[in-house]
Phi, psi and omega in degrees: 000153183296130180205152177175158176275142174227138177290143180197121171048059180063019179212214178203161172236150171238121175251145176221121180052040178081002178256138173283122183254316177232142175220100186259127171225157180305326181269351175224070184291152182269348187221135168230163184208164180199171170261123185270159173217086187290144174231110188233132177230135178234138173219109178052048175082359175258131187244141167248116186237124179222166180221148175234073185291152178224167176054043181296140180226148172244126180276123186243305181284161183203156166242138192237129167238172186298323185242009182205142175231135170253126179258141184243142168247106190067230179261011182260133171290112190260328185202153176241130172247124180229154187233133179211105176050054176079011177246114180264114181259133179242125180231127173276135187258349181269130182303137176086350179276126186217027174231115179258131173234101182256134181250108176272150181292140174232142177269152176303131177077006182290127179272151183226138177224168176121222180079012182096217176264096180267139187261332187259324186224128173281306174280128188268356185303139175087002184221162176250146185228100173299138182256095184202114182291133184198175166300138180284343181097166181247114184105305174058029180213107188297349180272351185264152179296323180298312179298317181297319178294320180290325175298321181289340182246053173111032176056031193259010182281324180077177179213178187301334185264350180292133182204149173294332189229084171270159174206130183280061182223137176215156177242152177232165182285001165276006183057049174240141175234145179231129175237125175268126184279355180298142177255348179282182179301136176210171180222130168263117188240113181243030181281340179258115183294348180269344185214144166264110187260134180234125177253132180229130179273071180197168177263000177198149175196173180232139175248119177271135183248136178226147179214154180204174178278346180194174187290330182297313179293324179296315177298321177297320177297317180292322177298318177294324180295316187266343177111131183265143180284153172290158177298147177293145179289159182302322184296325185287336182255001187261018180162186183268148170261115186271117181271117179223137177226070187231029181062211183298336177297342180301325182289324176294317180294324177301320180299326178292324174298316181294318179297331179280357178097016179291134170279104188259120173270325183192170172240134182245113181244092182292344181271018183301333180264006180107171183234164176218121179275129179227174178294336177289328183144200181278108178259176181259160175270113192276067175219099199283066174225144184296141178276107180291340176283317183278325179228079190295332183230048189299312180302321179291320177299316181298317179296319180294320177296317180300324178296338178264005180079022181244127180271156175246133179237150182236212188207144171204159171215170189273034179225156178229130179292139185285000173251020179253166181291316183295333177302317181298316179294316180296321179295318182298326185256013172072036185267002184254153166294149185245167173288151183289333186259006181196179176265017177285148176292134179280118180256138179247134177280115179257016179105075179076013167205151185250147183223151169272149181261120179295132186268096183277007171274359183249121184300318181299326180288317177301315180297318180296313183292319180295319184275304188288319186269293186289322181289299186284318187280331182252297187295319186287346174263006171106005180296141180261359180170179180193160169280117175265085193279167173060207186112349185256011188260003187304117178293158182268004180237027174272167172251123183260150186298326182272004178078006183286159180284123180297337173296326176280328185278338188304307180292331181286342189302316178300328179290318177298320178296318177297320179300319181294318178297314180296325178297318179296316180297316180296325182297337179257010181066032187249010179299128184086357178240310173275140185234117168255151182229142188232154172255329183272148179193174176194180183307123178101351178296335182303326184289345187238326185268120183280346186201130173267153161231155196277010175088205194255076179293151170291153184276066184199186181256015187296151189299321189252355182215010183256201188304323185294337183293339181288335176289310179302319180300313181294319183289317182292314181292328180295330178292342183253019172099011175262103191285331191231128178221154174204183185219170173286102181296117185107348183081174185234303194276120178234107182219155174053041176083001178278109184232163181294146169251160177299323179299314179300315181300318181291315180295326180291326175300317181298323178287313187295332181296335182254040169235157184298332176232136178245119184217132178266166179216142179275350176085177184281340178231072186298327182288339182268352190237154171299144172241165183291344173254019177288324180225158178297323181296314180292323179296318178295323178298310181298317180299317182300311184284338172294325178289325174299314179301314181295322181299327183277002185306318178299324178289319178296325175299320175299319178294324175298319179297320178294324178296317181293316186281321189238353179077017181274140179284162177291314179260125192230141171300150181302325184289346184299324178253000180221062190290341183280351182261099184295339179292344180271350190295335183251004181287120184227004182253012173207172185202159167278131172259098196068210178262344195254359178229144167245126180242124182234078184298152174275119185235020174236139181292147174069024185252132176238014173202156176204159175282138180230133176263122176254113191272168169077213180236163180086167187279154171238133183257130178288127187301321193266329180260339185080001181286140179266139181238144174277162177300151181131190181259129182229143169273120190241135175299139184215059175294159176304131183101348179222067177294148180297111177225133183229156176218161178283122179297336181265009178291144173298343178263008183304318177299324177295313181297322181298333180286350180294328185302321182290337185281340184253007179287000000 
């Protein structure tokens, strides 16, 4: 696309595809810089990151050519900006300067989205978002007692911007997208309505620019840039994946789900490798070999389930407990990250047990983990998928085999982890058939990870860490090329007396049925919490909505085809297909499911009605009553069992949608 620098009023402008991107004047410079002094502390995946910059400079004077600008601080050439086919490169020229502050032009009222998988806000305006993969925290709201208590016990409360999956990419309502290629710590800052400010902890980086006539094409461009996922297999969209971690008893409990009428796609037993009881709750034994004590005949069980059309899924992560068998083998062959001051293995405290970090900068290690662990221990005994957990814990003071800076490698780590998982699946010819799902990510994870899950929500309705955050997560990540997202149906984190209610369990079923994959989880404290087979009512609820999910499989297959062909996500912000309506730009508590459905889950406790925005033109039909609604905002009845869901009466899938009513009676 046409782009170039032009001189203007003692400064310069940069236009790209007819959009003003930079506007530099001596009194409004586009670039500042400094020498950084990072201060980083990590405790169990929670990071405290601060900086003490010095020698700050603002570049004011400039010399301008069509494809290059030199910025001066006083009489010193301080930075070079160069342009090459939509790639804006920024280089600091003064020795020791390693903090870039670039100010991109913003128009009044311009909306901004992106930032990776954001949990609290879909529209990013008015806030800053540090780009650093980490634990998202418990509570994520500094005003709540839960967040404050978790902060006091290990920096674990989090904030609105904490996420397992950040990405330095954003889109704006000028249908412009900007991607920063830096992998180190950075900040997307949208607190100034006149500028989109980007801070990068490096002396050089590149900003990729994309433009389109509307958001659909822009999302498609980003999806092509980062890599498109294969379509989900039929089994994964054809029913619910029942999460149970009860050893061999899990199979007996699964039969009760089936007897209750559940459409079962698979059973997910994350405890297949054994368990470890901690003060946090029931954790797993991080030695990725099947526990013959907990699952004595697992390969045979998996084969028997497969004969019934039911898949078995497990769990793995990129760490090994130092009291496990695989730890010894990995240590012997040099597969761990080391301490910087010695050849000792770097151990990370994961909460009352220590683990070594697998060093994915080493080819021999990647090959070993993909083949020996994921290949032989999971795939070769018949597993159809697994939770590929974690990836965000890489400390910044480890020594890596390739000599790279861990500050640069930290954000990249989830992508390396995804590559290893994809490599194992490909080695068995199972790409597009076996499905692993991840919570951690960064730029480029899209090319390797076939399915996201939204991480560890609290078992509640809270604004920043409860059920509603999974909608924001799916919508924000979907804009950056992640086609498929889902959540732990029922929530995960139960701490300090916060436990599931029957209402939460029921509402989460209603939400999960309208995601491409429906999977339950027993949570971190299963004995303290309701489970879907705890009562006949909850079991019937889960079974009912699993049948809804299975019924929609032909439509989800259509959404998979759109994802492959056009890069569009299954769950979409309303503005994606109605970009001219600015009132839709901040809607994050409902979504388009494809183009033909509007899903507005109930995400507040004690609610039996909610406002629903029906976009565009033409009628929308209420799934449960058959009543037609005109576009606009409506207050819609939403008793438990009838979440507001609408479809287009003229959709080719209308007969399929009409059949949903009979399933929820």
